[in-house]
Structure formats: C-alpha cells, structure tokens
C-alpha cells in the first residue's frame, strides 16, 4: 500500500512533466511487480496467509521499490541539473523550487523504503533460513529412519507414505541420498563401562525430572498417539566435546538412531562450554514397534572419535504402552 501511495504522489507532483521517455520502463517495472505480487497473493491465499506472504514471494514486491527509486532519481535530476526541460509555463522559480523539494522528499521516502526493505529481507531471510534448515534436518532424519517412523511423519516428505517407504528402501539398498553418509552401528563399536554424560529432558512432551527420583515412568497410549518422541542432550565426557551420535536403546534389543546436533543454548552456561551448543538430540519412532507392556529405555552415546560408546545405566526410563 505504501508503494502505491508513493507512486500516486510521484504522478501528482510531476503530472505536467512525467518524462515517459525516460521513465516508461521504470513505470512498467513497478506495475509488473505490483500485479505479479497481487497475483501470487491471490493464488496462494487458499493455502493460508502465511503461505501467501511467504518470504520467497517478497522479492517480487521489492522490484517495485527499485523502480520507484529510479523514477524519483530521474525527476530530481531534471529539476537540479537542467531546468530547460521544464515547460516555460512552469518555469517560475518558486514553482520549480517547490517541485524540486517535493521530489527530494519522495526520493528520501523511496530510499527509506529501500533500506527498510533490505533490512527486513536480511533479518527475515536469516529467520526463514533457520526454519527451513530445521525442517530439512528433521525431514532428513525421518527419511533415514523411515522403517521406524509412523506414516504421518513420512507424509511430510510425500503425501503417500507407502511410496516413501518403497523409494527409501531403494535409496538405502544402493547407498544413495541420506544413506550415503557415514552411519554408526553400536554392535561394531567398542562398549565402555562408563556412565555417559547426558540428560533426557522430555518424553512425548512430558518433562522428565530426575532430581528426586532416578526412575521415570511414562505412560503411552498407542491408540491416542502414533509417535514416541524423546528429547535431551548428550556429550562426550572423556574428550569434553560433542558426541558423534546418540541412540535410544529399548529393552536392550531395539536401537533407534536420534537426530543429534540440535541447538541447545542453555547448555553453554549449564555445562560452561560453548562447544556444546549443538549437543541436543531428538528421537522419534512408532510405538507399534514395541507392543503393549513395559519397556525400558536407555541412552547410548557414541564417542567423539566414533570408535566406542557408553550406555546409561544409572537412570531408568520406563515406558508403559
């Protein structure tokens, strides 16, 4: 709306001398940008306002600001450098001076809009990039652990969960995409008889508090949820560095890889080590893999060099499914 207002004022101030030969291309750019933005907003409105106003579509509007800048600059140059271009009937000194001041004000408004737009795009671009990166990493984890995930998580990758499982099986068979990256198998690593440094913060959103009791009992109703989510943090206590990987071990039989490397800014102060910023982990899996009954959860932490692991024994996490 502000862009249209400035454009209207430019027309009003310079209505007797629009200099269409110089400005026609910039007027066209402004109109194209505005109509393209309107078209995208209307077409995407059905997906919600957040989609219609998505960061990736804002660049279309930004071209109109650039067009306004060059239009305003042309008019300022006309009144500052060559008054002969102005028709004789408007050559009175006070009228020219007034028009020049108004064009300066319009140019200043466009410059402010330009700088605000750049700043806004810069800040929101960083925020949007962080959100998209988080979504990418989470979807990557779902694909890596597709055989452990409920259909709902796989449908984030593609509407047909069955198709995702079929294609993911082929990718894993030929070590393609996310399956080409290095993976860790606890059976192939050396087990150390040492308690790892870790914490389970929540299980399915229920906060875990081990201050008073080292046994945590969490009830999961499989008919009400199709996913078990375990969140926390872990580090390599021997090397005082980040771990290489974290696994959830269920009943000493089922091993669930976690997504390790999630930002945890609170750990920088709590553990007094800035290198632990990305020590968070998040694991998710389908409760149907466990069956009804009581299941004990343990946390296995792979060392920073990827050659050994420690498994937690002091704390007990029991899931009642």
PDB file of C-alpha atoms in Angstrom:
ATOM      1  CA  UNK A   1       0.000   0.000   0.000  1.00  0.00           C
ATOM      2  CA  UNK A   2       2.871   2.368   0.805  1.00  0.00           C
ATOM      3  CA  UNK A   3       4.423   1.705  -2.603  1.00  0.00           C
ATOM      4  CA  UNK A   4       1.170   2.605  -4.367  1.00  0.00           C
ATOM      5  CA  UNK A   5       0.866   5.774  -2.255  1.00  0.00           C
ATOM      6  CA  UNK A   6       4.368   6.944  -3.223  1.00  0.00           C
ATOM      7  CA  UNK A   7       3.678   6.149  -6.880  1.00  0.00           C
ATOM      8  CA  UNK A   8       0.478   8.228  -6.790  1.00  0.00           C
ATOM      9  CA  UNK A   9       2.321  11.163  -5.192  1.00  0.00           C
ATOM     10  CA  UNK A  10       5.004  10.989  -7.889  1.00  0.00           C
ATOM     11  CA  UNK A  11       2.268  11.224 -10.528  1.00  0.00           C
ATOM     12  CA  UNK A  12       0.610  14.163  -8.773  1.00  0.00           C
ATOM     13  CA  UNK A  13       3.816  16.151  -8.186  1.00  0.00           C
ATOM     14  CA  UNK A  14       5.111  15.622 -11.730  1.00  0.00           C
ATOM     15  CA  UNK A  15       1.795  15.315 -13.575  1.00  0.00           C
ATOM     16  CA  UNK A  16       2.737  18.047 -16.072  1.00  0.00           C
ATOM     17  CA  UNK A  17       6.115  16.530 -16.872  1.00  0.00           C
ATOM     18  CA  UNK A  18       6.123  12.738 -16.437  1.00  0.00           C
ATOM     19  CA  UNK A  19       9.124  12.228 -18.734  1.00  0.00           C
ATOM     20  CA  UNK A  20       7.673   8.992 -20.095  1.00  0.00           C
ATOM     21  CA  UNK A  21      10.576   8.508 -22.497  1.00  0.00           C
ATOM     22  CA  UNK A  22      12.918   8.082 -19.545  1.00  0.00           C
ATOM     23  CA  UNK A  23      10.544   6.609 -17.005  1.00  0.00           C
ATOM     24  CA  UNK A  24       8.299   4.308 -19.031  1.00  0.00           C
ATOM     25  CA  UNK A  25      10.486   1.270 -18.370  1.00  0.00           C
ATOM     26  CA  UNK A  26      10.533   2.009 -14.639  1.00  0.00           C
ATOM     27  CA  UNK A  27       6.783   2.586 -14.505  1.00  0.00           C
ATOM     28  CA  UNK A  28       6.386  -0.746 -16.293  1.00  0.00           C
ATOM     29  CA  UNK A  29       8.653  -2.455 -13.756  1.00  0.00           C
ATOM     30  CA  UNK A  30       6.641  -1.037 -10.846  1.00  0.00           C
ATOM     31  CA  UNK A  31       3.313  -2.092 -12.348  1.00  0.00           C
ATOM     32  CA  UNK A  32       4.625  -5.541 -13.269  1.00  0.00           C
ATOM     33  CA  UNK A  33       5.945  -6.057  -9.742  1.00  0.00           C
ATOM     34  CA  UNK A  34       2.688  -4.960  -8.112  1.00  0.00           C
ATOM     35  CA  UNK A  35       0.461  -7.059 -10.369  1.00  0.00           C
ATOM     36  CA  UNK A  36       2.731 -10.112 -10.026  1.00  0.00           C
ATOM     37  CA  UNK A  37       2.669  -9.762  -6.230  1.00  0.00           C
ATOM     38  CA  UNK A  38      -1.116  -9.427  -6.272  1.00  0.00           C
ATOM     39  CA  UNK A  39      -1.461 -12.486  -8.493  1.00  0.00           C
ATOM     40  CA  UNK A  40       0.759 -14.624  -6.248  1.00  0.00           C
ATOM     41  CA  UNK A  41      -1.028 -13.463  -3.091  1.00  0.00           C
ATOM     42  CA  UNK A  42      -4.458 -14.264  -4.511  1.00  0.00           C
ATOM     43  CA  UNK A  43      -3.343 -17.608  -5.957  1.00  0.00           C
ATOM     44  CA  UNK A  44      -1.689 -18.693  -2.695  1.00  0.00           C
ATOM     45  CA  UNK A  45      -4.326 -17.299  -0.347  1.00  0.00           C
ATOM     46  CA  UNK A  46      -6.126 -20.637  -0.372  1.00  0.00           C
ATOM     47  CA  UNK A  47      -3.137 -22.190   1.427  1.00  0.00           C
ATOM     48  CA  UNK A  48      -3.332 -19.604   4.206  1.00  0.00           C
ATOM     49  CA  UNK A  49      -1.966 -16.113   4.777  1.00  0.00           C
ATOM     50  CA  UNK A  50       1.412 -17.453   5.928  1.00  0.00           C
ATOM     51  CA  UNK A  51       1.946 -19.065   2.513  1.00  0.00           C
ATOM     52  CA  UNK A  52       0.649 -16.067   0.554  1.00  0.00           C
ATOM     53  CA  UNK A  53       3.052 -13.762   2.428  1.00  0.00           C
ATOM     54  CA  UNK A  54       5.974 -16.184   2.339  1.00  0.00           C
ATOM     55  CA  UNK A  55       9.493 -14.758   2.280  1.00  0.00           C
ATOM     56  CA  UNK A  56      10.252 -16.210  -1.149  1.00  0.00           C
ATOM     57  CA  UNK A  57       7.496 -14.107  -2.763  1.00  0.00           C
ATOM     58  CA  UNK A  58       8.525 -10.792  -1.210  1.00  0.00           C
ATOM     59  CA  UNK A  59      11.264 -10.268  -3.780  1.00  0.00           C
ATOM     60  CA  UNK A  60       8.575  -9.631  -6.394  1.00  0.00           C
ATOM     61  CA  UNK A  61       7.435  -6.569  -4.455  1.00  0.00           C
ATOM     62  CA  UNK A  62      10.994  -5.384  -3.967  1.00  0.00           C
ATOM     63  CA  UNK A  63      11.374  -4.741  -7.706  1.00  0.00           C
ATOM     64  CA  UNK A  64       8.682  -2.068  -7.482  1.00  0.00           C
ATOM     65  CA  UNK A  65      10.756  -0.214  -4.868  1.00  0.00           C
ATOM     66  CA  UNK A  66      13.753  -0.276  -7.205  1.00  0.00           C
ATOM     67  CA  UNK A  67      11.566   1.102  -9.994  1.00  0.00           C
ATOM     68  CA  UNK A  68      10.319   3.917  -7.741  1.00  0.00           C
ATOM     69  CA  UNK A  69      13.906   4.763  -6.831  1.00  0.00           C
ATOM     70  CA  UNK A  70      14.949   5.311 -10.454  1.00  0.00           C
ATOM     71  CA  UNK A  71      11.767   7.255 -11.243  1.00  0.00           C
ATOM     72  CA  UNK A  72      12.356   9.599  -8.294  1.00  0.00           C
ATOM     73  CA  UNK A  73      16.026   9.933  -9.181  1.00  0.00           C
ATOM     74  CA  UNK A  74      15.168  10.949 -12.745  1.00  0.00           C
ATOM     75  CA  UNK A  75      12.817  13.695 -11.567  1.00  0.00           C
ATOM     76  CA  UNK A  76      15.361  15.016  -9.070  1.00  0.00           C
ATOM     77  CA  UNK A  77      17.971  15.177 -11.842  1.00  0.00           C
ATOM     78  CA  UNK A  78      15.552  17.090 -14.078  1.00  0.00           C
ATOM     79  CA  UNK A  79      14.956  19.860 -11.560  1.00  0.00           C
ATOM     80  CA  UNK A  80      18.526  20.025 -10.292  1.00  0.00           C
ATOM     81  CA  UNK A  81      20.606  19.839 -13.462  1.00  0.00           C
ATOM     82  CA  UNK A  82      18.594  21.097 -16.380  1.00  0.00           C
ATOM     83  CA  UNK A  83      15.674  23.430 -15.804  1.00  0.00           C
ATOM     84  CA  UNK A  84      15.305  23.874 -19.575  1.00  0.00           C
ATOM     85  CA  UNK A  85      13.453  20.576 -19.763  1.00  0.00           C
ATOM     86  CA  UNK A  86      10.654  22.031 -17.668  1.00  0.00           C
ATOM     87  CA  UNK A  87       7.963  23.713 -19.833  1.00  0.00           C
ATOM     88  CA  UNK A  88       8.022  27.523 -19.821  1.00  0.00           C
ATOM     89  CA  UNK A  89       4.712  27.905 -18.057  1.00  0.00           C
ATOM     90  CA  UNK A  90       6.155  26.048 -15.077  1.00  0.00           C
ATOM     91  CA  UNK A  91       9.495  27.807 -15.090  1.00  0.00           C
ATOM     92  CA  UNK A  92       8.651  30.203 -12.279  1.00  0.00           C
ATOM     93  CA  UNK A  93      11.330  29.938  -9.646  1.00  0.00           C
ATOM     94  CA  UNK A  94       9.013  29.261  -6.715  1.00  0.00           C
ATOM     95  CA  UNK A  95       7.114  26.507  -8.560  1.00  0.00           C
ATOM     96  CA  UNK A  96      10.332  24.820  -9.665  1.00  0.00           C
ATOM     97  CA  UNK A  97      11.766  25.057  -6.165  1.00  0.00           C
ATOM     98  CA  UNK A  98       8.603  23.636  -4.626  1.00  0.00           C
ATOM     99  CA  UNK A  99       8.501  20.749  -7.112  1.00  0.00           C
ATOM    100  CA  UNK A 100      12.191  20.052  -6.525  1.00  0.00           C
ATOM    101  CA  UNK A 101      11.681  19.877  -2.754  1.00  0.00           C
ATOM    102  CA  UNK A 102       8.718  17.538  -3.159  1.00  0.00           C
ATOM    103  CA  UNK A 103      10.767  15.264  -5.425  1.00  0.00           C
ATOM    104  CA  UNK A 104      13.571  15.252  -2.884  1.00  0.00           C
ATOM    105  CA  UNK A 105      11.066  14.214  -0.222  1.00  0.00           C
ATOM    106  CA  UNK A 106       9.724  11.467  -2.460  1.00  0.00           C
ATOM    107  CA  UNK A 107      13.255  10.259  -3.208  1.00  0.00           C
ATOM    108  CA  UNK A 108      14.005  10.237   0.512  1.00  0.00           C
ATOM    109  CA  UNK A 109      10.851   8.218   1.146  1.00  0.00           C
ATOM    110  CA  UNK A 110      11.846   5.700  -1.505  1.00  0.00           C
ATOM    111  CA  UNK A 111      15.375   5.439  -0.073  1.00  0.00           C
ATOM    112  CA  UNK A 112      13.951   4.832   3.399  1.00  0.00           C
ATOM    113  CA  UNK A 113      11.661   2.188   1.968  1.00  0.00           C
ATOM    114  CA  UNK A 114      14.620   0.682   0.128  1.00  0.00           C
ATOM    115  CA  UNK A 115      16.794   0.436   3.235  1.00  0.00           C
ATOM    116  CA  UNK A 116      13.922  -0.817   5.380  1.00  0.00           C
ATOM    117  CA  UNK A 117      13.177  -3.435   2.735  1.00  0.00           C
ATOM    118  CA  UNK A 118      16.810  -4.576   2.621  1.00  0.00           C
ATOM    119  CA  UNK A 119      16.992  -4.781   6.414  1.00  0.00           C
ATOM    120  CA  UNK A 120      13.679  -6.596   6.647  1.00  0.00           C
ATOM    121  CA  UNK A 121      14.642  -9.101   3.952  1.00  0.00           C
ATOM    122  CA  UNK A 122      18.006  -9.653   5.613  1.00  0.00           C
ATOM    123  CA  UNK A 123      16.560 -10.346   9.066  1.00  0.00           C
ATOM    124  CA  UNK A 124      13.567 -12.373   7.922  1.00  0.00           C
ATOM    125  CA  UNK A 125      15.788 -14.204   5.442  1.00  0.00           C
ATOM    126  CA  UNK A 126      18.014 -15.421   8.259  1.00  0.00           C
ATOM    127  CA  UNK A 127      14.997 -16.433  10.338  1.00  0.00           C
ATOM    128  CA  UNK A 128      13.336 -18.182   7.412  1.00  0.00           C
ATOM    129  CA  UNK A 129      16.596 -19.909   6.550  1.00  0.00           C
ATOM    130  CA  UNK A 130      16.864 -21.239  10.103  1.00  0.00           C
ATOM    131  CA  UNK A 131      13.292 -22.534   9.995  1.00  0.00           C
ATOM    132  CA  UNK A 132      13.798 -24.171   6.599  1.00  0.00           C
ATOM    133  CA  UNK A 133      17.072 -25.723   7.729  1.00  0.00           C
ATOM    134  CA  UNK A 134      15.340 -27.139  10.808  1.00  0.00           C
ATOM    135  CA  UNK A 135      12.606 -28.613   8.613  1.00  0.00           C
ATOM    136  CA  UNK A 136      15.212 -30.030   6.239  1.00  0.00           C
ATOM    137  CA  UNK A 137      17.173 -31.702   9.037  1.00  0.00           C
ATOM    138  CA  UNK A 138      14.017 -33.149  10.578  1.00  0.00           C
ATOM    139  CA  UNK A 139      12.795 -34.496   7.233  1.00  0.00           C
ATOM    140  CA  UNK A 140      16.251 -35.914   6.608  1.00  0.00           C
ATOM    141  CA  UNK A 141      16.016 -37.773   9.910  1.00  0.00           C
ATOM    142  CA  UNK A 142      12.572 -39.131   9.022  1.00  0.00           C
ATOM    143  CA  UNK A 143      13.939 -40.451   5.730  1.00  0.00           C
ATOM    144  CA  UNK A 144      16.975 -42.050   7.380  1.00  0.00           C
ATOM    145  CA  UNK A 145      14.750 -43.848   9.893  1.00  0.00           C
ATOM    146  CA  UNK A 146      11.757 -44.442   7.619  1.00  0.00           C
ATOM    147  CA  UNK A 147      11.241 -48.006   8.863  1.00  0.00           C
ATOM    148  CA  UNK A 148      10.795 -46.697  12.422  1.00  0.00           C
ATOM    149  CA  UNK A 149       8.512 -43.769  11.618  1.00  0.00           C
ATOM    150  CA  UNK A 150       4.711 -43.560  11.570  1.00  0.00           C
ATOM    151  CA  UNK A 151       3.051 -42.715   8.266  1.00  0.00           C
ATOM    152  CA  UNK A 152       2.287 -39.192   9.446  1.00  0.00           C
ATOM    153  CA  UNK A 153       5.982 -38.274   9.579  1.00  0.00           C
ATOM    154  CA  UNK A 154       6.734 -39.759   6.167  1.00  0.00           C
ATOM    155  CA  UNK A 155       3.844 -37.827   4.655  1.00  0.00           C
ATOM    156  CA  UNK A 156       5.836 -34.683   5.360  1.00  0.00           C
ATOM    157  CA  UNK A 157       8.157 -35.875   2.599  1.00  0.00           C
ATOM    158  CA  UNK A 158       5.465 -37.028   0.178  1.00  0.00           C
ATOM    159  CA  UNK A 159       1.685 -37.467   0.532  1.00  0.00           C
ATOM    160  CA  UNK A 160       1.905 -41.243   0.007  1.00  0.00           C
ATOM    161  CA  UNK A 161       3.793 -42.860   2.915  1.00  0.00           C
ATOM    162  CA  UNK A 162       3.874 -46.239   1.156  1.00  0.00           C
ATOM    163  CA  UNK A 163       5.649 -44.698  -1.821  1.00  0.00           C
ATOM    164  CA  UNK A 164       8.164 -43.067   0.525  1.00  0.00           C
ATOM    165  CA  UNK A 165       8.968 -46.421   2.119  1.00  0.00           C
ATOM    166  CA  UNK A 166       9.410 -48.087  -1.278  1.00  0.00           C
ATOM    167  CA  UNK A 167      11.711 -45.386  -2.632  1.00  0.00           C
ATOM    168  CA  UNK A 168      13.637 -45.106   0.636  1.00  0.00           C
ATOM    169  CA  UNK A 169      14.281 -48.856   0.560  1.00  0.00           C
ATOM    170  CA  UNK A 170      15.902 -48.472  -2.858  1.00  0.00           C
ATOM    171  CA  UNK A 171      17.958 -45.494  -1.707  1.00  0.00           C
ATOM    172  CA  UNK A 172      19.232 -47.447   1.279  1.00  0.00           C
ATOM    173  CA  UNK A 173      19.978 -50.510  -0.851  1.00  0.00           C
ATOM    174  CA  UNK A 174      22.245 -48.526  -3.178  1.00  0.00           C
ATOM    175  CA  UNK A 175      23.605 -46.116  -0.524  1.00  0.00           C
ATOM    176  CA  UNK A 176      22.122 -43.037  -2.169  1.00  0.00           C
ATOM    177  CA  UNK A 177      20.980 -39.663  -0.827  1.00  0.00           C
ATOM    178  CA  UNK A 178      20.994 -39.561   3.003  1.00  0.00           C
ATOM    179  CA  UNK A 179      22.042 -43.215   3.120  1.00  0.00           C
ATOM    180  CA  UNK A 180      25.394 -42.416   1.508  1.00  0.00           C
ATOM    181  CA  UNK A 181      26.546 -40.654   4.664  1.00  0.00           C
ATOM    182  CA  UNK A 182      28.509 -42.342   7.420  1.00  0.00           C
ATOM    183  CA  UNK A 183      26.383 -44.329   9.851  1.00  0.00           C
ATOM    184  CA  UNK A 184      27.272 -45.858  13.208  1.00  0.00           C
ATOM    185  CA  UNK A 185      26.345 -49.338  14.384  1.00  0.00           C
ATOM    186  CA  UNK A 186      26.642 -49.976  18.116  1.00  0.00           C
ATOM    187  CA  UNK A 187      27.449 -53.631  17.507  1.00  0.00           C
ATOM    188  CA  UNK A 188      30.537 -52.607  15.540  1.00  0.00           C
ATOM    189  CA  UNK A 189      31.793 -50.222  18.239  1.00  0.00           C
ATOM    190  CA  UNK A 190      33.648 -50.877  21.464  1.00  0.00           C
ATOM    191  CA  UNK A 191      31.490 -50.612  24.569  1.00  0.00           C
ATOM    192  CA  UNK A 192      32.948 -48.740  27.546  1.00  0.00           C
ATOM    193  CA  UNK A 193      31.795 -49.471  31.086  1.00  0.00           C
ATOM    194  CA  UNK A 194      31.356 -45.826  31.932  1.00  0.00           C
ATOM    195  CA  UNK A 195      28.327 -43.671  32.553  1.00  0.00           C
ATOM    196  CA  UNK A 196      27.883 -41.153  29.712  1.00  0.00           C
ATOM    197  CA  UNK A 197      27.053 -37.520  30.320  1.00  0.00           C
ATOM    198  CA  UNK A 198      23.537 -36.953  29.071  1.00  0.00           C
ATOM    199  CA  UNK A 199      20.050 -35.905  30.051  1.00  0.00           C
ATOM    200  CA  UNK A 200      16.584 -36.894  28.882  1.00  0.00           C
ATOM    201  CA  UNK A 201      14.503 -33.735  29.102  1.00  0.00           C
ATOM    202  CA  UNK A 202      11.133 -34.935  27.865  1.00  0.00           C
ATOM    203  CA  UNK A 203       9.277 -37.956  26.543  1.00  0.00           C
ATOM    204  CA  UNK A 204       6.268 -37.128  24.383  1.00  0.00           C
ATOM    205  CA  UNK A 205       6.212 -33.638  25.824  1.00  0.00           C
ATOM    206  CA  UNK A 206       6.193 -34.844  29.448  1.00  0.00           C
ATOM    207  CA  UNK A 207       9.064 -33.241  31.334  1.00  0.00           C
ATOM    208  CA  UNK A 208      11.497 -35.646  32.983  1.00  0.00           C
ATOM    209  CA  UNK A 209      12.742 -34.672  36.441  1.00  0.00           C
ATOM    210  CA  UNK A 210      15.442 -36.843  37.987  1.00  0.00           C
ATOM    211  CA  UNK A 211      16.301 -34.615  40.939  1.00  0.00           C
ATOM    212  CA  UNK A 212      14.266 -36.625  43.435  1.00  0.00           C
ATOM    213  CA  UNK A 213      13.944 -39.962  41.707  1.00  0.00           C
ATOM    214  CA  UNK A 214      16.197 -41.742  39.220  1.00  0.00           C
ATOM    215  CA  UNK A 215      13.332 -43.817  37.872  1.00  0.00           C
ATOM    216  CA  UNK A 216      10.932 -42.229  35.411  1.00  0.00           C
ATOM    217  CA  UNK A 217       7.683 -43.887  34.398  1.00  0.00           C
ATOM    218  CA  UNK A 218       5.870 -42.583  31.336  1.00  0.00           C
ATOM    219  CA  UNK A 219       2.540 -43.947  30.130  1.00  0.00           C
ATOM    220  CA  UNK A 220       1.960 -44.004  26.367  1.00  0.00           C
ATOM    221  CA  UNK A 221      -1.456 -44.781  24.903  1.00  0.00           C
ATOM    222  CA  UNK A 222      -0.829 -46.232  21.460  1.00  0.00           C
ATOM    223  CA  UNK A 223      -4.429 -45.595  20.422  1.00  0.00           C
ATOM    224  CA  UNK A 224      -4.017 -41.864  21.069  1.00  0.00           C
ATOM    225  CA  UNK A 225      -0.574 -41.276  19.568  1.00  0.00           C
ATOM    226  CA  UNK A 226       1.366 -42.824  16.716  1.00  0.00           C
ATOM    227  CA  UNK A 227       4.745 -41.462  17.766  1.00  0.00           C
ATOM    228  CA  UNK A 228       7.099 -41.607  20.737  1.00  0.00           C
ATOM    229  CA  UNK A 229       9.423 -38.593  20.925  1.00  0.00           C
ATOM    230  CA  UNK A 230      12.423 -38.487  23.268  1.00  0.00           C
ATOM    231  CA  UNK A 231      14.400 -35.253  23.610  1.00  0.00           C
ATOM    232  CA  UNK A 232      17.508 -34.370  25.563  1.00  0.00           C
ATOM    233  CA  UNK A 233      21.226 -33.731  25.238  1.00  0.00           C
ATOM    234  CA  UNK A 234      24.481 -35.691  25.396  1.00  0.00           C
ATOM    235  CA  UNK A 235      28.229 -35.022  25.149  1.00  0.00           C
ATOM    236  CA  UNK A 236      31.473 -36.973  25.109  1.00  0.00           C
ATOM    237  CA  UNK A 237      32.601 -36.581  28.713  1.00  0.00           C
ATOM    238  CA  UNK A 238      36.076 -38.055  28.099  1.00  0.00           C
ATOM    239  CA  UNK A 239      37.017 -35.664  25.300  1.00  0.00           C
ATOM    240  CA  UNK A 240      34.875 -32.815  26.633  1.00  0.00           C
ATOM    241  CA  UNK A 241      33.475 -32.468  23.117  1.00  0.00           C
ATOM    242  CA  UNK A 242      30.285 -33.189  21.255  1.00  0.00           C
ATOM    243  CA  UNK A 243      29.361 -36.825  20.832  1.00  0.00           C
ATOM    244  CA  UNK A 244      29.401 -38.412  17.398  1.00  0.00           C
ATOM    245  CA  UNK A 245      25.901 -39.883  17.674  1.00  0.00           C
ATOM    246  CA  UNK A 246      23.198 -40.759  20.204  1.00  0.00           C
ATOM    247  CA  UNK A 247      20.960 -43.833  20.181  1.00  0.00           C
ATOM    248  CA  UNK A 248      17.856 -44.832  22.091  1.00  0.00           C
ATOM    249  CA  UNK A 249      18.056 -48.468  23.181  1.00  0.00           C
ATOM    250  CA  UNK A 250      14.740 -50.144  24.005  1.00  0.00           C
ATOM    251  CA  UNK A 251      14.746 -53.355  26.061  1.00  0.00           C
ATOM    252  CA  UNK A 252      18.405 -53.875  25.072  1.00  0.00           C
ATOM    253  CA  UNK A 253      17.122 -55.038  21.676  1.00  0.00           C
ATOM    254  CA  UNK A 254      15.732 -52.210  19.551  1.00  0.00           C
ATOM    255  CA  UNK A 255      18.186 -49.444  18.636  1.00  0.00           C
ATOM    256  CA  UNK A 256      16.706 -46.147  17.483  1.00  0.00           C
ATOM    257  CA  UNK A 257      19.075 -43.537  15.998  1.00  0.00           C
ATOM    258  CA  UNK A 258      18.431 -39.989  17.123  1.00  0.00           C
ATOM    259  CA  UNK A 259      18.832 -36.724  15.328  1.00  0.00           C
ATOM    260  CA  UNK A 260      21.897 -35.286  17.035  1.00  0.00           C
ATOM    261  CA  UNK A 261      23.213 -31.731  16.731  1.00  0.00           C
ATOM    262  CA  UNK A 262      20.167 -29.695  17.749  1.00  0.00           C
ATOM    263  CA  UNK A 263      20.943 -26.266  19.188  1.00  0.00           C
ATOM    264  CA  UNK A 264      20.770 -26.035  22.971  1.00  0.00           C
ATOM    265  CA  UNK A 265      21.895 -22.566  24.014  1.00  0.00           C
ATOM    266  CA  UNK A 266      21.156 -23.327  27.668  1.00  0.00           C
ATOM    267  CA  UNK A 267      23.985 -25.874  27.742  1.00  0.00           C
ATOM    268  CA  UNK A 268      26.633 -23.225  27.102  1.00  0.00           C
ATOM    269  CA  UNK A 269      26.064 -21.822  30.597  1.00  0.00           C
ATOM    270  CA  UNK A 270      24.949 -25.015  32.325  1.00  0.00           C
ATOM    271  CA  UNK A 271      27.990 -27.013  31.180  1.00  0.00           C
ATOM    272  CA  UNK A 272      30.305 -24.000  30.860  1.00  0.00           C
ATOM    273  CA  UNK A 273      31.395 -24.965  27.364  1.00  0.00           C
ATOM    274  CA  UNK A 274      30.465 -23.045  24.220  1.00  0.00           C
ATOM    275  CA  UNK A 275      31.292 -26.105  22.100  1.00  0.00           C
ATOM    276  CA  UNK A 276      28.180 -27.829  23.467  1.00  0.00           C
ATOM    277  CA  UNK A 277      25.795 -25.522  21.607  1.00  0.00           C
ATOM    278  CA  UNK A 278      24.646 -28.353  19.329  1.00  0.00           C
ATOM    279  CA  UNK A 279      24.524 -31.152  21.884  1.00  0.00           C
ATOM    280  CA  UNK A 280      20.763 -31.671  21.712  1.00  0.00           C
ATOM    281  CA  UNK A 281      19.146 -34.828  20.388  1.00  0.00           C
ATOM    282  CA  UNK A 282      15.656 -35.844  19.342  1.00  0.00           C
ATOM    283  CA  UNK A 283      14.493 -39.361  18.560  1.00  0.00           C
ATOM    284  CA  UNK A 284      11.104 -40.482  17.332  1.00  0.00           C
ATOM    285  CA  UNK A 285       9.616 -43.855  16.482  1.00  0.00           C
ATOM    286  CA  UNK A 286       6.315 -45.654  16.141  1.00  0.00           C
ATOM    287  CA  UNK A 287       5.047 -47.225  19.405  1.00  0.00           C
ATOM    288  CA  UNK A 288       3.701 -50.150  17.387  1.00  0.00           C
ATOM    289  CA  UNK A 289       7.313 -51.363  17.171  1.00  0.00           C
ATOM    290  CA  UNK A 290       7.261 -52.050  20.903  1.00  0.00           C
ATOM    291  CA  UNK A 291       3.925 -53.689  21.506  1.00  0.00           C
ATOM    292  CA  UNK A 292       1.912 -53.414  24.707  1.00  0.00           C
ATOM    293  CA  UNK A 293       3.658 -53.690  28.055  1.00  0.00           C
ATOM    294  CA  UNK A 294       6.560 -52.128  29.937  1.00  0.00           C
ATOM    295  CA  UNK A 295       9.677 -51.129  28.025  1.00  0.00           C
ATOM    296  CA  UNK A 296      12.940 -49.839  29.452  1.00  0.00           C
ATOM    297  CA  UNK A 297      14.712 -47.010  27.676  1.00  0.00           C
ATOM    298  CA  UNK A 298      18.482 -46.453  27.767  1.00  0.00           C
ATOM    299  CA  UNK A 299      20.667 -43.807  26.143  1.00  0.00           C
ATOM    300  CA  UNK A 300      23.801 -44.805  24.222  1.00  0.00           C
ATOM    301  CA  UNK A 301      26.340 -42.066  23.459  1.00  0.00           C
ATOM    302  CA  UNK A 302      28.982 -42.588  20.755  1.00  0.00           C
ATOM    303  CA  UNK A 303      32.378 -41.028  21.456  1.00  0.00           C
ATOM    304  CA  UNK A 304      33.608 -38.030  19.503  1.00  0.00           C
ATOM    305  CA  UNK A 305      36.083 -40.139  17.523  1.00  0.00           C
ATOM    306  CA  UNK A 306      33.357 -42.644  16.612  1.00  0.00           C
ATOM    307  CA  UNK A 307      35.228 -45.706  17.915  1.00  0.00           C
ATOM    308  CA  UNK A 308      33.338 -46.507  21.125  1.00  0.00           C
ATOM    309  CA  UNK A 309      30.173 -45.827  23.070  1.00  0.00           C
ATOM    310  CA  UNK A 310      28.842 -45.656  26.606  1.00  0.00           C
ATOM    311  CA  UNK A 311      25.345 -46.609  27.654  1.00  0.00           C
ATOM    312  CA  UNK A 312      23.493 -45.070  30.585  1.00  0.00           C
ATOM    313  CA  UNK A 313      22.709 -47.413  33.478  1.00  0.00           C
ATOM    314  CA  UNK A 314      22.042 -45.186  36.490  1.00  0.00           C
ATOM    315  CA  UNK A 315      18.759 -43.689  35.346  1.00  0.00           C
ATOM    316  CA  UNK A 316      15.729 -45.775  34.464  1.00  0.00           C
ATOM    317  CA  UNK A 317      13.166 -44.676  31.906  1.00  0.00           C
ATOM    318  CA  UNK A 318      10.169 -46.966  31.694  1.00  0.00           C
ATOM    319  CA  UNK A 319       7.526 -46.675  29.003  1.00  0.00           C
ATOM    320  CA  UNK A 320       4.127 -48.211  29.629  1.00  0.00           C
ATOM    321  CA  UNK A 321       2.469 -48.763  26.275  1.00  0.00           C
TER     322      UNK A 321
END
